[in-house]
mmCIF file of C-alpha atoms in Angstrom:
data_model
loop_
_atom_site.group_PDB
_atom_site.id
_atom_site.type_symbol
_atom_site.label_atom_id
_atom_site.label_comp_id
_atom_site.label_asym_id
_atom_site.label_seq_id
_atom_site.Cartn_x
_atom_site.Cartn_y
_atom_site.Cartn_z
ATOM 1 C CA MET A 1 -0.040 0.013 0.120
ATOM 2 C CA ASP A 2 1.350 3.237 -1.137
ATOM 3 C CA ASP A 3 0.001 5.067 1.769
ATOM 4 C CA THR A 4 2.473 3.202 4.207
ATOM 5 C CA ALA A 5 5.258 5.431 2.967
ATOM 6 C CA ALA A 6 3.566 8.371 5.039
ATOM 7 C CA ILE A 7 3.285 6.552 8.255
ATOM 8 C CA PRO A 8 6.256 7.222 10.659
ATOM 9 C CA VAL A 9 7.995 4.109 12.083
ATOM 10 C CA PRO A 10 10.033 5.113 15.101
ATOM 11 C CA ASP A 11 12.211 2.488 16.831
ATOM 12 C CA ARG A 12 11.039 1.629 20.403
ATOM 13 C CA ASN A 13 13.753 3.786 22.049
ATOM 14 C CA ASP A 14 13.193 6.751 20.074
ATOM 15 C CA ASP A 15 11.856 9.819 22.079
ATOM 16 C CA ASP A 16 8.660 10.123 19.809
ATOM 17 C CA PHE A 17 7.773 6.364 19.917
ATOM 18 C CA TRP A 18 4.844 6.348 22.156
ATOM 19 C CA SER A 19 3.255 9.774 20.848
ATOM 20 C CA THR A 20 3.429 8.128 17.313
ATOM 21 C CA VAL A 21 1.969 4.798 18.567
ATOM 22 C CA THR A 22 -0.955 6.346 20.329
ATOM 23 C CA THR A 23 -1.802 8.508 17.216
ATOM 24 C CA LEU A 24 -4.537 6.543 15.074
ATOM 25 C CA VAL A 25 -3.506 5.957 11.736
ATOM 26 C CA GLU A 26 -6.106 6.129 8.897
ATOM 27 C CA PRO A 27 -7.129 3.753 7.427
ATOM 28 C CA PRO A 28 -6.309 1.508 10.197
ATOM 29 C CA TRP A 29 -6.169 -1.740 7.989
ATOM 30 C CA SER A 30 -6.650 -3.073 4.556
ATOM 31 C CA GLU A 31 -9.397 -5.696 3.516
ATOM 32 C CA PRO A 32 -8.182 -9.190 3.936
ATOM 33 C CA THR A 33 -8.224 -11.194 0.755
ATOM 34 C CA ASP A 34 -9.843 -14.466 0.205
ATOM 35 C CA ASP A 35 -6.426 -16.113 0.842
ATOM 36 C CA ASP A 36 -6.171 -14.315 4.134
ATOM 37 C CA THR A 37 -9.360 -15.597 5.377
ATOM 38 C CA PHE A 38 -8.955 -18.965 4.198
ATOM 39 C CA ALA A 39 -5.542 -19.123 5.883
ATOM 40 C CA MET A 40 -7.335 -17.880 9.246
ATOM 41 C CA ASP A 41 -9.920 -20.661 8.714
ATOM 42 C CA ASP A 42 -6.901 -23.203 8.805
ATOM 43 C CA LYS A 43 -5.359 -21.680 11.977
ATOM 44 C CA VAL A 44 -8.786 -21.538 13.644
ATOM 45 C CA LEU A 45 -9.411 -25.262 12.816
ATOM 46 C CA ASP A 46 -5.987 -26.215 13.968
ATOM 47 C CA ALA A 47 -6.633 -24.645 17.449
ATOM 48 C CA ALA A 48 -10.131 -25.880 17.830
ATOM 49 C CA ARG A 49 -8.924 -29.619 16.975
ATOM 50 C CA VAL A 50 -6.539 -29.302 19.631
ATOM 51 C CA LEU A 51 -9.280 -28.565 22.060
ATOM 52 C CA ALA A 52 -11.414 -31.079 20.516
ATOM 53 C CA GLU A 53 -8.838 -33.907 21.108
ATOM 54 C CA ARG A 54 -8.558 -32.926 24.819
ATOM 55 C CA ILE A 55 -12.290 -33.167 25.466
ATOM 56 C CA SER A 56 -13.323 -36.009 23.079
ATOM 57 C CA THR A 57 -14.404 -38.995 24.918
ATOM 58 C CA ARG A 58 -13.314 -41.256 22.182
ATOM 59 C CA ALA A 59 -9.872 -39.536 22.073
ATOM 60 C CA LEU A 60 -9.699 -40.079 25.806
ATOM 61 C CA ALA A 61 -10.335 -43.709 25.247
ATOM 62 C CA TYR A 62 -7.276 -43.955 22.757
ATOM 63 C CA ARG A 63 -5.006 -42.085 25.300
ATOM 64 C CA THR A 64 -6.208 -44.464 28.126
ATOM 65 C CA ALA A 65 -5.261 -47.375 26.008
ATOM 66 C CA GLY A 66 -1.869 -45.890 25.153
ATOM 67 C CA LYS A 67 -2.725 -45.666 21.331
ATOM 68 C CA PRO A 68 -2.231 -42.606 19.173
ATOM 69 C CA PHE A 69 -5.223 -40.528 18.022
ATOM 70 C CA ASP A 70 -5.099 -41.268 14.326
ATOM 71 C CA ALA A 71 -6.506 -38.234 12.040
ATOM 72 C CA ALA A 72 -9.128 -40.525 10.600
ATOM 73 C CA LEU A 73 -10.785 -40.601 13.794
ATOM 74 C CA MET A 74 -12.128 -37.151 13.051
ATOM 75 C CA ALA A 75 -14.495 -38.549 10.796
ATOM 76 C CA SER A 76 -16.285 -40.003 13.748
ATOM 77 C CA PRO A 77 -19.611 -38.122 14.589
ATOM 78 C CA ASP A 78 -18.864 -37.954 18.329
ATOM 79 C CA VAL A 79 -15.566 -36.474 17.646
ATOM 80 C CA GLN A 80 -17.197 -33.832 15.222
ATOM 81 C CA LEU A 81 -19.531 -33.064 18.237
ATOM 82 C CA ALA A 82 -16.330 -32.468 20.297
ATOM 83 C CA LEU A 83 -15.107 -30.319 17.704
ATOM 84 C CA LEU A 84 -18.465 -28.492 17.372
ATOM 85 C CA ARG A 85 -17.992 -27.885 21.282
ATOM 86 C CA SER A 86 -14.693 -26.671 20.740
ATOM 87 C CA LEU A 87 -15.697 -24.322 17.853
ATOM 88 C CA TYR A 88 -18.290 -22.778 20.476
ATOM 89 C CA GLU A 89 -15.415 -22.118 22.981
ATOM 90 C CA THR A 90 -13.591 -20.591 19.984
ATOM 91 C CA LYS A 91 -16.348 -18.263 19.436
ATOM 92 C CA ARG A 92 -16.318 -17.207 23.087
ATOM 93 C CA SER A 93 -12.659 -16.667 22.877
ATOM 94 C CA VAL A 94 -13.074 -14.351 20.008
ATOM 95 C CA ASP A 95 -15.593 -12.343 21.850
ATOM 96 C CA ARG A 96 -13.456 -11.811 24.748
ATOM 97 C CA LEU A 97 -10.466 -10.900 22.626
ATOM 98 C CA ALA A 98 -12.688 -8.692 20.726
ATOM 99 C CA GLU A 99 -13.950 -6.852 23.884
ATOM 100 C CA SER A 100 -9.977 -6.437 24.771
ATOM 101 C CA ALA A 101 -9.339 -4.896 21.533
ATOM 102 C CA ALA A 102 -12.150 -2.678 21.326
ATOM 103 C CA THR A 103 -11.585 -1.520 24.726
ATOM 104 C CA VAL A 104 -7.821 -0.600 24.150
ATOM 105 C CA ALA A 105 -8.678 0.963 20.622
ATOM 106 C CA GLY A 106 -11.488 2.924 22.242
ATOM 107 C CA ARG A 107 -9.755 4.298 25.253
ATOM 108 C CA GLY A 108 -6.769 5.117 23.011
ATOM 109 C CA GLY A 109 -8.790 7.341 20.969
ATOM 110 C CA ALA A 110 -11.065 5.334 18.411
ATOM 111 C CA ASN A 111 -14.856 6.114 18.396
ATOM 112 C CA TYR A 112 -17.768 3.743 18.132
ATOM 113 C CA THR A 113 -18.002 4.517 14.226
ATOM 114 C CA GLN A 114 -14.330 3.095 13.884
ATOM 115 C CA LEU A 115 -15.250 0.355 16.222
ATOM 116 C CA GLY A 116 -18.204 -0.896 14.185
ATOM 117 C CA ALA A 117 -16.287 -0.375 11.025
ATOM 118 C CA ALA A 118 -13.539 -2.892 12.171
ATOM 119 C CA TRP A 119 -16.294 -5.265 13.413
ATOM 120 C CA GLY A 120 -17.685 -5.989 9.871
ATOM 121 C CA GLY A 121 -19.131 -2.766 9.218
ATOM 122 C CA ILE A 122 -21.763 -2.713 12.146
ATOM 123 C CA LYS A 123 -23.381 0.773 12.881
ATOM 124 C CA ARG A 124 -22.036 3.034 15.392
ATOM 125 C CA GLN A 125 -25.151 2.201 17.835
ATOM 126 C CA SER A 126 -24.536 -1.305 17.582
ATOM 127 C CA ALA A 127 -20.951 -0.899 18.298
ATOM 128 C CA ARG A 128 -22.003 0.960 21.225
ATOM 129 C CA LEU A 129 -24.435 -1.649 22.635
ATOM 130 C CA LYS A 130 -21.839 -4.499 21.887
ATOM 131 C CA TRP A 131 -18.961 -2.733 23.860
ATOM 132 C CA PRO A 132 -20.676 -0.172 26.191
ATOM 133 C CA TYR A 133 -17.631 0.599 28.155
ATOM 134 C CA ALA A 134 -15.060 0.573 25.091
ATOM 135 C CA VAL A 135 -15.242 4.614 24.623
ATOM 136 C CA VAL A 136 -15.383 6.635 27.697
ATOM 137 C CA ARG A 137 -16.210 10.318 27.764
ATOM 138 C CA LYS A 138 -13.700 11.075 30.585
ATOM 139 C CA SER A 139 -13.033 14.028 32.581
ATOM 140 C CA ALA A 140 -9.571 15.294 33.348
ATOM 141 C CA GLY A 141 -9.293 13.519 36.655
ATOM 142 C CA GLU A 142 -11.410 10.441 35.926
ATOM 143 C CA SER A 143 -9.831 6.974 36.359
ATOM 144 C CA VAL A 144 -9.979 4.395 33.420
ATOM 145 C CA PRO A 145 -10.219 0.831 34.147
ATOM 146 C CA LEU A 146 -8.648 -1.630 31.779
ATOM 147 C CA ARG A 147 -8.801 -5.454 31.323
ATOM 148 C CA TYR A 148 -6.412 -6.995 28.885
ATOM 149 C CA ALA A 149 -4.491 -10.414 28.381
ATOM 150 C CA GLY A 150 -5.906 -11.819 31.545
ATOM 151 C CA GLY A 151 -4.876 -8.809 33.688
ATOM 152 C CA SER A 152 -6.173 -5.523 34.591
ATOM 153 C CA ALA A 153 -5.115 -1.931 35.040
ATOM 154 C CA VAL A 154 -6.406 1.470 36.134
ATOM 155 C CA ILE A 155 -5.408 4.652 34.290
ATOM 156 C CA HIS A 156 -5.069 7.761 36.665
ATOM 157 C CA HIS A 157 -4.554 11.474 36.043
ATOM 158 C CA ASP A 158 -2.468 13.367 38.125
ATOM 159 C CA PRO A 159 -3.727 16.992 38.132
ATOM 160 C CA ASP A 160 -0.695 18.440 39.771
ATOM 161 C CA ALA A 161 1.676 17.153 37.320
ATOM 162 C CA ASP A 162 -0.913 17.346 34.498
ATOM 163 C CA ALA A 163 0.051 13.655 33.449
ATOM 164 C CA TRP A 164 -1.171 10.272 33.448
ATOM 165 C CA TRP A 165 0.010 6.972 35.379
ATOM 166 C CA TYR A 166 -1.285 3.486 35.785
ATOM 167 C CA THR A 167 -1.349 0.711 38.288
ATOM 168 C CA ALA A 168 -1.564 -2.662 36.713
ATOM 169 C CA THR A 169 -1.932 -6.285 37.781
ATOM 170 C CA ALA A 170 -0.951 -8.870 35.034
ATOM 171 C CA ALA A 171 -2.103 -12.579 34.545
ATOM 172 C CA ASP A 172 0.858 -13.718 36.006
ATOM 173 C CA GLN A 173 0.231 -11.564 39.143
ATOM 174 C CA ARG A 174 3.213 -9.205 38.382
ATOM 175 C CA GLU A 175 2.249 -5.901 39.584
ATOM 176 C CA GLU A 176 3.523 -2.313 38.318
ATOM 177 C CA GLU A 177 2.880 1.404 39.080
ATOM 178 C CA SER A 178 4.125 3.811 36.883
ATOM 179 C CA GLU A 179 5.442 7.306 37.526
ATOM 180 C CA ALA A 180 3.052 10.209 36.527
ATOM 181 C CA VAL A 181 4.931 11.062 33.326
ATOM 182 C CA HIS A 182 2.580 10.118 30.558
ATOM 183 C CA PRO A 183 1.355 13.293 28.710
ATOM 184 C CA THR A 184 -1.865 11.538 27.536
ATOM 185 C CA SER A 185 -4.317 9.016 28.724
ATOM 186 C CA ALA A 186 -3.710 6.893 25.308
ATOM 187 C CA GLU A 187 -0.035 6.719 26.120
ATOM 188 C CA ALA A 188 -0.624 5.590 29.699
ATOM 189 C CA ILE A 189 -2.942 2.991 28.219
ATOM 190 C CA ALA A 190 -0.520 1.795 25.828
ATOM 191 C CA ARG A 191 2.200 1.330 28.141
ATOM 192 C CA ALA A 192 -0.348 -0.398 30.628
ATOM 193 C CA THR A 193 -1.219 -2.648 27.615
ATOM 194 C CA GLU A 194 2.355 -3.361 26.940
ATOM 195 C CA PHE A 195 3.101 -4.480 30.625
ATOM 196 C CA LEU A 196 -0.017 -6.770 30.640
ATOM 197 C CA LEU A 197 1.043 -8.420 27.482
ATOM 198 C CA THR A 198 4.502 -9.008 28.515
ATOM 199 C CA HIS A 199 3.327 -10.780 31.692
ATOM 200 C CA THR A 200 0.746 -13.284 30.428
ATOM 201 C CA LEU A 201 0.431 -16.709 31.922
ATOM 202 C CA PRO A 202 3.244 -19.230 31.176
ATOM 203 C CA GLY A 203 2.910 -20.711 27.827
ATOM 204 C CA ARG A 204 0.923 -17.724 26.505
ATOM 205 C CA GLN A 205 3.516 -15.090 26.170
ATOM 206 C CA ALA A 206 2.615 -12.500 23.370
ATOM 207 C CA SER A 207 4.353 -12.830 20.142
ATOM 208 C CA THR A 208 6.486 -10.167 19.088
#
């Protein structure tokens, strides 16, 4: 996309990194192609099959007997029911992750029109109903709660310093309290989100 040439790409240690990161880029994404969506289907199916094999009664019988679970067993109707149950859990995971993404985007400056566009083009009112707490009209002194990656944080404003800071408890129970040095709530949210993503549960570390 030619528009990418105009997007600044500072390094993590550059002074303007956070101010750049927390400035919304338009357009935020390009439409996925059919190849993109088919590749996504494959990844989702792989993840769902892992859970299906863990919860399938037939798969458990094979494990108990010390036998490998042959891929041909996926043709069994009961294994397909386990897969269907797994896909339902996949849908619930998507809903939870979507709420987290909408909250971080909304509290970082995105509005409900933009959230709705990202969620398949639903209307602003529908996006507001789906994520009622994603976009908050906040006064200068209001604290902003945030849940992400299994952890939580609260973003605070220090009126004396006219700056923002956060307290956070990650999924691995690590805690952090920042200094009141962030010039905007969006930057404080981004820093808190980075901390929460860095300290997920073992085996669920965020990729970089």
